[in-house]
Amino acid sequence: EETSRLEHSELLLDPRKPRNPSGWGLFQALWLLAFYEPVLTESHLRRKNLEFLFIRFSAWEYAGCDKLWAGLVTALCDHVRRHFGALLLSVFHVLGSRPRVADGFSNREWILKKGTCLKVAGLFLLLGVGVAILLVALLVPGIKDHHALKVVGSAVASVSGSSLALGMFSILKNLLVSEKRKIERLTNSERFASQLGFMSKVRGEVAALLDFLAFMEVFQRRRLRVVLEITSLDVCYPEKVAGVLNAVNTLLSDAAAPFVFVLAVDPSVIVPCLEQTGCLKGLADNGYLYLNRSVSLPFSIPAMGARSRLRCLEAAMETREDLMYRIIAGHVERRRHAKCGDWIPPAPPGWEEADSDAMRRIHEAFRCLHDAEDPLSRYVPSNGANVRRIVNTIPVTLRLLLHRAGDPGDPPGVPGDPRGVPEPRAAAAWVVLADGWPCRLSWALRCLEDAGQSRPEPDLGARSLWSIFQENVGELSALRQPLRNVLSLDRDSQLFQAFLAADFPFTARDAREFLPATVNLDHSIRHKMGLLRGLDRL
């Protein structure tokens, strides 16, 4: 909307409409590219209408590349090439030139390339003269020295024609071999590590791209902004993270470059990566200082409110349409067989009832999670990745609980359910607990397991998990140094207390029932805690 408004206001100042390099506009661009030189006038620099070219760069897709920053440059070149067309960019590489700044207050945007025109006219004149001499030698009778004329005509035509053919060959070469392919060929070379001129070649490609964008600004009569959104950088190796940030700083080193970089990263992950590399020499190994000097507009996303968290949860639940797929597909298959008069394969005994019961419980769990009046909704995390993990884990957990309830070899479930299966709300709360506080929950489960092994108590199952955790929290505090990475996964400790002590007072019996179906809790954390606890007591 803002771009349309600026476009309209610009038309009031300049009645000439913006042009696009398509259709007739493509022929205009090629003609201007070949015989005219663009000029940056004062009126052009004052233009407010903009065209944005958005490029999404996922660092994870290029994580296998030796130089991740080279992937950034190839993505930039490839998107610009596809946006404006390969032909226009290829001709620019051969005939184009960077716009020059106008002298004074002239509004003349295009200046004839007199040198190029003279060269082309001279080549065509030589070609015409050579062909004419050749035709005279071949067709006009009575000429004594026709052999010498043939040689002269052929030589003149060959020289002029070869020059024109050489230019066409260069255009065809750039048309077939893209900038992305050139850089990929350099990175795939066996001598890549020893190629001292690699950076200069990449800089040359970027410089040519900047000149092309400046030409297109003058041709289209609007300013251009190339917006690169860099994501998934916090899942790459530290040296690759530093390489991408250095590439961003390199591309932004030109003050006239029309680039806008949007870094969608988690500073708590990026800063340690930068501090592990050698790119912070002179900055006291301070990753935050490096980011402050690199990022010109920091925007830390505010914490989600209750309504925003529910909307995020709703969006994540909409991806779970596959819950109904099996029953719908079975009904469609049986109707198709019935319509054709074929034999209808019977459904497995009790399958529909079991699956519909599972889906009923899954939908009930999601309803409790999405209900703003339910205390459980207050513990929905604000991180989208954690929300998706919870939404994907709840169906698996409930199906495992149902499966265990149907196994006669398993212990009975939680009292109160006719089938001995925990309530969907309790299962959803347990999944949220395991996702939000994996370290503290693992410590409570570790202490519960050790208490059951050392001195079994008859009423141990009735004790609350919070009382067990509170009784052994001092020991966890003593082990916080070896467990610091695991402790950093937990959310607010006061929320953990409110969750277990007030809203969802799970007991030891509940924990034993849920533990075999808990798939979103890393059991190696509990094992590591057992080893540390045993060494501490040795």
Coordinates of C-alpha atoms in Angstrom, one line a residue:
E1 CA 0.0 0.0 0.0
E2 CA 2.8 2.4 0.8
T3 CA 4.6 1.6 -2.5
S4 CA 1.4 2.2 -4.4
R5 CA 0.9 5.5 -2.7
L6 CA 4.4 6.6 -3.4
E7 CA 4.0 5.5 -7.0
H8 CA 0.9 7.7 -7.4
S9 CA 2.5 10.7 -5.8
E10 CA 5.5 10.4 -8.0
L11 CA 3.3 10.4 -11.1
L12 CA 2.0 13.8 -10.0
L13 CA 5.6 15.2 -10.1
D14 CA 6.8 13.3 -13.2
P15 CA 4.1 12.3 -15.8
R16 CA 6.4 9.7 -17.3
K17 CA 5.2 6.3 -16.2
P18 CA 7.6 3.7 -14.8
R19 CA 8.7 1.1 -17.3
N20 CA 9.1 -2.7 -16.9
P21 CA 11.7 -4.8 -18.8
S22 CA 9.0 -7.1 -20.4
G23 CA 7.4 -7.0 -23.8
W24 CA 8.1 -3.8 -25.6
G25 CA 10.0 -2.6 -22.6
L26 CA 12.5 -5.3 -23.1
F27 CA 13.4 -4.1 -26.5
Q28 CA 13.6 -0.5 -25.2
A29 CA 16.0 -1.7 -22.4
L30 CA 18.2 -3.6 -24.9
W31 CA 18.4 -0.6 -27.2
L32 CA 19.3 1.8 -24.4
L33 CA 21.7 -0.7 -23.0
A34 CA 23.6 -1.0 -26.3
F35 CA 23.8 2.6 -27.5
Y36 CA 23.1 4.9 -24.5
E37 CA 24.8 5.6 -21.2
P38 CA 22.5 6.1 -18.1
V39 CA 23.0 9.3 -16.0
L40 CA 22.0 9.7 -12.4
T41 CA 20.2 13.1 -12.4
E42 CA 19.0 15.1 -9.4
S43 CA 15.4 14.3 -10.3
H44 CA 16.2 10.6 -10.2
L45 CA 17.9 10.8 -6.8
R46 CA 14.8 12.5 -5.4
R47 CA 12.4 9.8 -6.6
K48 CA 10.4 8.3 -3.8
N49 CA 8.7 5.4 -5.6
L50 CA 10.4 2.1 -4.8
E51 CA 10.4 -1.5 -6.0
F52 CA 11.4 -4.2 -3.5
L53 CA 13.0 -7.4 -4.6
F54 CA 12.6 -9.9 -1.7
I55 CA 15.1 -12.8 -1.4
R56 CA 14.9 -15.4 1.2
F57 CA 18.2 -17.1 2.1
S58 CA 18.0 -20.1 4.4
A59 CA 21.6 -20.7 5.6
W60 CA 20.7 -24.3 6.4
E61 CA 20.2 -25.1 2.6
Y62 CA 23.9 -24.0 2.0
A63 CA 25.3 -25.4 5.2
G64 CA 27.2 -28.1 3.2
C65 CA 29.0 -25.5 1.1
D66 CA 32.7 -24.9 2.0
K67 CA 32.0 -21.1 2.0
L68 CA 28.5 -20.3 3.2
W69 CA 28.9 -16.7 2.3
A70 CA 29.5 -17.8 -1.3
G71 CA 26.0 -19.3 -1.2
L72 CA 24.7 -15.9 -0.1
V73 CA 26.2 -14.3 -3.1
T74 CA 25.0 -17.0 -5.5
A75 CA 21.4 -16.7 -4.1
L76 CA 21.6 -12.9 -4.7
C77 CA 22.8 -13.2 -8.2
D78 CA 20.4 -16.0 -9.1
H79 CA 17.3 -14.1 -7.8
V80 CA 18.3 -10.9 -9.6
R81 CA 18.8 -12.8 -12.8
R82 CA 15.4 -14.5 -12.6
H83 CA 13.6 -11.3 -11.7
F84 CA 14.9 -9.2 -14.6
G85 CA 15.6 -11.9 -17.1
A86 CA 18.8 -13.7 -18.2
L87 CA 19.0 -11.9 -21.6
L88 CA 19.1 -8.4 -20.2
L89 CA 21.7 -9.2 -17.6
S90 CA 23.9 -11.1 -20.2
V91 CA 23.8 -8.1 -22.6
F92 CA 24.7 -5.8 -19.7
H93 CA 27.8 -7.8 -19.0
V94 CA 29.0 -7.2 -22.5
L95 CA 27.7 -3.8 -23.4
G96 CA 26.5 -2.1 -20.2
S97 CA 28.2 0.5 -18.1
R98 CA 27.7 2.0 -14.6
P99 CA 25.5 5.2 -14.6
R100 CA 27.5 8.3 -14.1
V101 CA 26.5 11.3 -12.1
A102 CA 25.1 14.3 -14.0
D103 CA 27.0 17.5 -14.3
G104 CA 25.1 20.3 -12.8
F105 CA 21.3 20.3 -12.7
S106 CA 20.8 18.6 -16.1
N107 CA 17.7 16.3 -16.3
R108 CA 19.0 14.3 -19.3
E109 CA 19.0 10.7 -18.2
W110 CA 20.5 9.1 -21.3
I111 CA 23.6 10.1 -23.3
L112 CA 24.5 8.6 -26.6
K113 CA 27.6 6.3 -26.6
K114 CA 29.3 8.0 -29.5
G115 CA 32.3 5.6 -29.3
T116 CA 30.1 2.5 -29.4
C117 CA 28.0 3.9 -32.3
L118 CA 31.1 4.7 -34.3
K119 CA 32.5 1.3 -33.6
V120 CA 29.3 -0.5 -34.6
A121 CA 28.9 1.8 -37.7
G122 CA 32.5 1.2 -38.7
L123 CA 32.2 -2.6 -38.3
F124 CA 29.0 -2.7 -40.4
L125 CA 30.6 -0.3 -43.0
L126 CA 33.7 -2.6 -43.2
L127 CA 31.4 -5.6 -43.5
G128 CA 29.4 -3.9 -46.3
V129 CA 32.6 -2.9 -48.1
G130 CA 34.1 -6.4 -47.8
V131 CA 30.9 -8.0 -49.1
A132 CA 30.6 -5.5 -51.9
I133 CA 34.2 -6.1 -53.0
L134 CA 33.7 -9.9 -52.8
L135 CA 30.5 -9.6 -54.9
V136 CA 32.2 -7.5 -57.5
A137 CA 35.0 -10.0 -57.8
L138 CA 32.6 -12.9 -58.2
L139 CA 29.9 -11.4 -60.3
V140 CA 31.4 -8.6 -62.5
P141 CA 33.0 -10.1 -65.6
G142 CA 36.1 -8.6 -67.2
I143 CA 38.1 -7.8 -64.1
K144 CA 41.6 -8.9 -64.5
D145 CA 42.8 -9.2 -60.9
H146 CA 39.6 -10.8 -59.6
H147 CA 41.6 -13.2 -57.3
A148 CA 43.2 -10.3 -55.4
L149 CA 39.8 -8.7 -55.0
K150 CA 38.4 -11.9 -53.6
V151 CA 41.2 -12.1 -51.0
V152 CA 40.7 -8.4 -50.0
G153 CA 36.9 -8.7 -49.8
S154 CA 37.1 -11.9 -47.8
A155 CA 39.7 -10.5 -45.3
V156 CA 37.7 -7.3 -44.7
A157 CA 34.4 -9.1 -44.3
S158 CA 36.0 -11.7 -42.0
V159 CA 37.6 -9.1 -39.7
S160 CA 34.4 -7.1 -39.3
G161 CA 32.2 -10.1 -39.1
S162 CA 34.4 -11.9 -36.5
S163 CA 34.3 -8.8 -34.3
L164 CA 30.5 -8.8 -34.4
A165 CA 30.4 -12.6 -33.9
L166 CA 32.8 -12.3 -30.9
G167 CA 30.4 -9.9 -29.2
M168 CA 27.4 -12.2 -29.9
F169 CA 29.4 -15.1 -28.5
S170 CA 30.2 -13.2 -25.3
I171 CA 26.5 -12.5 -24.9
L172 CA 25.6 -16.1 -25.6
K173 CA 28.2 -17.3 -23.1
N174 CA 26.8 -15.1 -20.3
L175 CA 23.3 -16.2 -21.2
L176 CA 24.2 -19.9 -20.8
V177 CA 26.6 -19.6 -17.9
S178 CA 25.0 -17.7 -15.0
E179 CA 26.8 -15.8 -12.3
K180 CA 25.6 -18.4 -9.8
R181 CA 27.2 -21.1 -12.0
K182 CA 30.5 -19.2 -12.2
I183 CA 30.8 -18.9 -8.4
E184 CA 29.8 -22.5 -7.9
R185 CA 32.4 -23.6 -10.4
L186 CA 35.1 -21.7 -8.4
T187 CA 34.0 -23.1 -5.1
N188 CA 33.9 -26.7 -6.5
S189 CA 37.4 -26.4 -7.8
E190 CA 40.1 -28.6 -6.3
R191 CA 42.3 -25.5 -6.0
F192 CA 39.6 -23.5 -4.1
A193 CA 41.7 -23.3 -0.9
S194 CA 44.7 -21.9 -2.8
Q195 CA 42.8 -19.5 -5.1
L196 CA 44.0 -16.1 -4.0
G197 CA 42.0 -14.4 -6.6
F198 CA 38.7 -16.0 -5.6
M199 CA 37.5 -13.1 -3.5
S200 CA 38.4 -10.6 -6.3
K201 CA 36.3 -12.6 -8.8
V202 CA 33.3 -12.7 -6.5
R203 CA 33.7 -9.0 -5.8
G204 CA 33.8 -8.5 -9.6
E205 CA 30.5 -10.3 -10.0
V206 CA 28.9 -8.3 -7.2
A207 CA 30.2 -5.1 -8.6
A208 CA 28.7 -5.9 -12.0
L209 CA 25.4 -6.8 -10.3
L210 CA 25.4 -3.4 -8.6
D211 CA 26.0 -1.6 -11.9
F212 CA 23.2 -3.5 -13.5
L213 CA 20.8 -2.6 -10.6
A214 CA 21.8 1.1 -11.0
F215 CA 21.1 0.9 -14.7
M216 CA 17.7 -0.7 -14.1
E217 CA 16.8 2.1 -11.6
V218 CA 17.3 4.7 -14.3
F219 CA 15.4 2.6 -16.9
Q220 CA 12.4 1.8 -14.7
R221 CA 12.2 5.3 -13.3
R222 CA 12.0 4.0 -9.8
R223 CA 14.4 3.2 -7.0
L224 CA 15.3 -0.5 -6.3
R225 CA 15.8 -2.1 -2.9
V226 CA 17.0 -5.8 -2.7
V227 CA 15.9 -7.2 0.7
L228 CA 17.7 -10.3 1.8
E229 CA 16.1 -12.2 4.6
I230 CA 18.7 -14.5 6.2
T231 CA 17.2 -17.3 8.4
S232 CA 18.4 -20.6 9.9
L233 CA 21.8 -19.1 10.6
D234 CA 21.7 -20.3 14.3
V235 CA 21.7 -24.0 13.2
C236 CA 25.0 -23.7 11.3
Y237 CA 28.6 -24.1 12.4
P238 CA 30.3 -21.1 14.1
E239 CA 32.8 -20.5 11.3
K240 CA 30.0 -20.4 8.7
V241 CA 28.0 -18.0 10.9
A242 CA 31.0 -15.6 11.0
G243 CA 31.5 -16.0 7.2
V244 CA 27.9 -15.0 6.4
L245 CA 28.1 -11.9 8.7
N246 CA 31.4 -10.9 7.1
A247 CA 29.8 -11.3 3.6
V248 CA 26.9 -9.1 4.7
N249 CA 29.4 -6.4 5.9
T250 CA 31.3 -6.7 2.7
L251 CA 28.1 -6.2 0.5
L252 CA 27.1 -3.2 2.7
S253 CA 30.6 -1.6 2.5
D254 CA 29.4 0.3 -0.6
A255 CA 27.3 3.1 0.6
A256 CA 25.3 3.2 -2.6
A257 CA 24.5 -0.5 -2.6
P258 CA 20.7 -1.0 -2.7
F259 CA 20.8 -3.9 -0.1
V260 CA 18.7 -4.3 3.0
F261 CA 19.6 -7.3 5.1
V262 CA 17.1 -8.8 7.6
L263 CA 18.9 -11.1 10.1
A264 CA 16.3 -13.3 11.7
V265 CA 18.5 -14.9 14.4
D266 CA 18.6 -15.8 18.1
P267 CA 21.4 -13.7 19.6
S268 CA 21.9 -16.2 22.5
V269 CA 23.0 -18.7 19.8
I270 CA 24.8 -16.4 17.4
V271 CA 27.0 -14.6 20.0
P272 CA 28.7 -17.8 21.3
C273 CA 29.3 -18.8 17.7
L274 CA 31.1 -15.5 17.0
E275 CA 33.1 -15.7 20.1
Q276 CA 34.4 -19.2 19.2
T277 CA 35.8 -17.9 15.9
G278 CA 38.7 -15.6 15.3
C279 CA 36.7 -12.8 13.8
L280 CA 36.5 -10.8 17.1
K281 CA 40.1 -9.8 17.5
G282 CA 40.2 -6.2 18.7
L283 CA 36.7 -6.4 20.1
A284 CA 37.7 -8.0 23.4
D285 CA 36.0 -11.3 22.2
N286 CA 32.6 -9.6 22.8
G287 CA 30.0 -11.0 20.4
Y288 CA 27.3 -8.6 21.5
L289 CA 29.6 -5.7 20.6
Y290 CA 30.2 -7.2 17.1
L291 CA 26.4 -7.4 16.6
N292 CA 25.9 -3.9 17.8
R293 CA 28.4 -2.6 15.3
S294 CA 27.0 -4.7 12.4
V295 CA 23.2 -4.2 12.9
S296 CA 22.0 -0.7 12.2
L297 CA 18.4 -1.3 13.3
P298 CA 17.9 -3.8 16.1
F299 CA 14.4 -5.2 16.5
S300 CA 14.0 -7.6 19.4
I301 CA 10.6 -9.2 19.0
P302 CA 8.5 -8.5 22.2
A303 CA 7.2 -11.3 24.3
M304 CA 3.9 -12.7 23.1
G305 CA 0.7 -11.8 25.0
A306 CA -2.0 -14.4 25.9
R307 CA -4.0 -13.7 22.7
S308 CA -0.9 -13.9 20.5
R309 CA 0.1 -17.2 22.0
L310 CA -3.3 -18.7 21.4
R311 CA -3.2 -17.5 17.8
C312 CA 0.2 -19.2 17.4
L313 CA -1.2 -22.3 18.9
E314 CA -4.2 -22.3 16.6
A315 CA -1.9 -21.9 13.6
A316 CA 0.1 -24.9 14.7
M317 CA -2.9 -27.0 15.3
E318 CA -4.2 -26.3 11.8
T319 CA -1.3 -28.3 10.5
R320 CA -2.6 -31.4 12.3
E321 CA -5.3 -32.1 9.7
D322 CA -3.8 -35.5 9.2
L323 CA -5.5 -36.7 12.4
M324 CA -8.7 -37.4 10.5
Y325 CA -7.0 -38.7 7.4
R326 CA -7.1 -42.4 8.2
I327 CA -10.8 -42.6 8.9
I328 CA -11.7 -40.4 5.9
A329 CA -9.5 -42.5 3.6
G330 CA -11.0 -45.7 4.9
H331 CA -14.6 -44.4 4.4
V332 CA -13.7 -43.2 0.8
E333 CA -12.2 -46.6 0.0
R334 CA -15.2 -48.5 1.2
R335 CA -17.6 -46.3 -0.6
R336 CA -15.6 -46.7 -3.8
H337 CA -15.7 -50.5 -3.5
A338 CA -19.4 -50.5 -2.7
K339 CA -20.2 -48.3 -5.8
C340 CA -18.3 -50.6 -8.1
G341 CA -19.8 -53.7 -6.5
D342 CA -16.5 -55.1 -5.4
W343 CA -15.8 -57.0 -2.3
I344 CA -15.4 -54.5 0.6
P345 CA -12.3 -55.3 2.8
P346 CA -13.4 -55.4 6.4
A347 CA -11.8 -52.9 8.8
P348 CA -9.6 -54.4 11.6
P349 CA -11.7 -55.3 14.6
G350 CA -12.1 -52.4 17.0
W351 CA -9.9 -50.2 14.8
E352 CA -12.4 -47.4 14.1
E353 CA -13.5 -47.3 17.8
A354 CA -9.9 -47.1 19.0
D355 CA -8.9 -44.5 16.5
S356 CA -12.0 -42.4 17.0
D357 CA -11.4 -42.6 20.8
A358 CA -7.8 -41.4 20.3
M359 CA -8.9 -38.5 18.1
R360 CA -11.6 -37.5 20.6
R361 CA -9.0 -37.4 23.3
I362 CA -6.6 -35.5 21.1
H363 CA -9.2 -32.9 20.2
E364 CA -10.1 -32.6 23.9
A365 CA -6.5 -32.0 24.8
F366 CA -6.2 -29.3 22.1
R367 CA -9.4 -27.6 23.3
C368 CA -8.0 -27.4 26.9
L369 CA -4.8 -26.0 25.5
H370 CA -6.6 -23.4 23.5
D371 CA -9.1 -22.4 26.1
A372 CA -8.2 -19.0 27.5
E373 CA -10.1 -19.7 30.7
D374 CA -8.1 -22.9 31.3
P375 CA -4.9 -22.3 33.5
L376 CA -3.1 -24.6 31.0
S377 CA -3.2 -21.9 28.3
R378 CA -1.1 -19.6 30.4
Y379 CA 1.8 -22.0 30.1
V380 CA 1.8 -22.1 26.3
P381 CA 5.3 -20.9 25.3
S382 CA 5.8 -17.8 23.2
N383 CA 8.4 -19.5 20.9
G384 CA 6.8 -20.9 17.7
A385 CA 9.2 -23.9 17.6
N386 CA 8.2 -25.0 21.1
V387 CA 4.5 -24.6 20.3
R388 CA 4.9 -26.8 17.2
R389 CA 6.8 -29.4 19.3
I390 CA 3.9 -29.5 21.8
V391 CA 1.2 -29.7 19.2
N392 CA 3.1 -32.6 17.5
T393 CA 3.8 -34.4 20.7
I394 CA 0.4 -34.4 22.3
P395 CA -1.2 -36.9 19.7
V396 CA 1.8 -39.3 20.1
T397 CA 1.6 -39.2 23.9
L398 CA -2.1 -39.8 24.0
R399 CA -1.9 -42.7 21.5
L400 CA 0.9 -44.3 23.5
L401 CA -1.1 -44.0 26.7
L402 CA -4.1 -45.6 25.0
H403 CA -1.9 -48.4 23.7
R404 CA -0.4 -49.1 27.1
A405 CA -3.9 -49.1 28.7
G406 CA -4.9 -51.9 26.3
D407 CA -1.9 -54.0 27.2
P408 CA -2.8 -56.4 30.1
G409 CA 0.9 -56.6 31.1
D410 CA 1.1 -52.9 32.0
P411 CA 0.2 -51.5 35.4
P412 CA -3.2 -49.9 35.9
G413 CA -3.6 -46.3 34.9
V414 CA -4.7 -43.3 36.9
P415 CA -7.9 -43.8 38.9
G416 CA -10.9 -41.9 37.8
D417 CA -10.9 -42.9 34.1
P418 CA -13.1 -45.8 33.2
R419 CA -10.4 -47.2 30.9
G420 CA -7.5 -46.4 33.2
V421 CA -6.1 -43.8 30.8
P422 CA -5.1 -40.3 32.1
E423 CA -7.4 -37.5 31.1
P424 CA -6.5 -35.6 27.9
R425 CA -6.0 -32.3 29.9
A426 CA -3.5 -34.0 32.3
A427 CA -1.6 -35.5 29.3
A428 CA -1.4 -32.1 27.6
A429 CA -0.2 -30.5 30.8
W430 CA 2.5 -33.2 31.2
V431 CA 3.7 -32.6 27.6
V432 CA 3.9 -28.8 28.3
L433 CA 5.8 -29.5 31.5
A434 CA 8.4 -31.7 29.8
D435 CA 8.8 -29.2 27.0
G436 CA 9.2 -26.1 29.2
W437 CA 11.3 -27.5 32.1
P438 CA 13.2 -30.6 30.9
C439 CA 16.1 -30.1 33.5
R440 CA 13.9 -29.6 36.6
L441 CA 11.5 -32.3 35.6
S442 CA 14.3 -34.8 34.9
W443 CA 15.8 -33.9 38.3
A444 CA 12.5 -34.6 40.1
L445 CA 12.1 -37.9 38.2
R446 CA 15.7 -38.9 39.0
C447 CA 15.1 -38.2 42.7
L448 CA 11.9 -40.1 42.6
E449 CA 13.6 -43.1 41.0
D450 CA 16.5 -43.1 43.5
A451 CA 14.0 -42.8 46.4
G452 CA 12.1 -45.8 45.2
Q453 CA 15.3 -47.9 44.9
S454 CA 17.0 -46.9 48.2
R455 CA 14.1 -46.8 50.7
P456 CA 10.7 -47.7 49.2
E457 CA 7.9 -45.9 51.0
P458 CA 4.4 -47.3 51.1
D459 CA 2.9 -43.8 50.4
L460 CA 5.6 -42.6 47.9
G461 CA 3.1 -42.7 45.0
A462 CA 0.9 -40.1 46.7
R463 CA 3.7 -37.6 47.2
S464 CA 3.7 -34.6 44.9
L465 CA 6.5 -34.1 42.4
W466 CA 6.9 -30.5 43.7
S467 CA 7.6 -31.8 47.3
I468 CA 10.2 -34.2 45.9
F469 CA 11.8 -31.5 43.8
Q470 CA 11.8 -29.0 46.7
E471 CA 13.4 -31.6 49.0
N472 CA 16.4 -32.1 46.7
V473 CA 16.7 -28.7 45.1
G474 CA 19.8 -27.9 47.2
E475 CA 21.6 -30.8 45.6
L476 CA 20.6 -29.6 42.1
S477 CA 22.0 -26.2 43.0
A478 CA 25.4 -27.8 43.9
L479 CA 25.5 -29.5 40.4
R480 CA 24.5 -26.4 38.4
Q481 CA 28.0 -26.0 36.9
P482 CA 28.1 -29.4 35.1
L483 CA 24.4 -29.0 34.3
R484 CA 24.5 -25.4 33.1
N485 CA 23.8 -26.2 29.5
V486 CA 20.8 -28.4 30.4
L487 CA 19.5 -25.8 33.0
S488 CA 19.5 -23.1 30.2
L489 CA 16.8 -25.1 28.5
D490 CA 14.3 -24.5 31.3
R491 CA 11.9 -21.6 31.3
D492 CA 11.2 -19.4 34.4
S493 CA 11.6 -21.2 37.7
Q494 CA 8.7 -19.4 39.3
L495 CA 6.4 -20.6 36.5
F496 CA 7.6 -24.1 37.3
Q497 CA 6.7 -23.7 40.9
A498 CA 3.2 -22.4 40.0
F499 CA 2.7 -25.2 37.5
L500 CA 3.6 -28.1 39.9
A501 CA 2.6 -26.6 43.2
A502 CA -0.7 -25.1 42.4
D503 CA -2.2 -25.6 38.9
F504 CA -1.1 -29.2 38.1
P505 CA 0.0 -31.0 41.3
F506 CA 1.2 -34.2 39.7
T507 CA 2.0 -37.0 42.1
A508 CA 4.7 -39.7 41.9
R509 CA 2.1 -42.1 40.7
D510 CA 1.1 -39.8 37.9
A511 CA 4.8 -39.4 36.9
R512 CA 5.3 -43.2 36.7
E513 CA 2.2 -43.5 34.5
F514 CA 3.2 -40.7 32.1
L515 CA 7.0 -41.5 32.0
P516 CA 6.8 -44.5 29.5
A517 CA 4.8 -42.4 27.1
T518 CA 6.9 -39.2 27.5
V519 CA 8.6 -38.8 24.1
N520 CA 9.5 -35.1 24.3
L521 CA 11.9 -35.5 27.3
D522 CA 15.5 -36.5 26.7
H523 CA 16.1 -39.4 29.0
S524 CA 19.9 -39.0 28.7
I525 CA 19.5 -35.9 30.9
R526 CA 18.1 -38.0 33.7
H527 CA 20.9 -40.6 33.2
K528 CA 23.6 -37.9 33.4
M529 CA 22.0 -36.6 36.6
G530 CA 22.2 -40.0 38.1
L531 CA 25.9 -40.3 37.3
L532 CA 26.6 -36.9 38.8
R533 CA 24.6 -37.6 41.8
G534 CA 26.3 -40.9 42.4
L535 CA 29.8 -39.3 42.0
D536 CA 28.8 -36.5 44.4
R537 CA 27.8 -39.1 47.1
L538 CA 30.8 -41.4 46.5

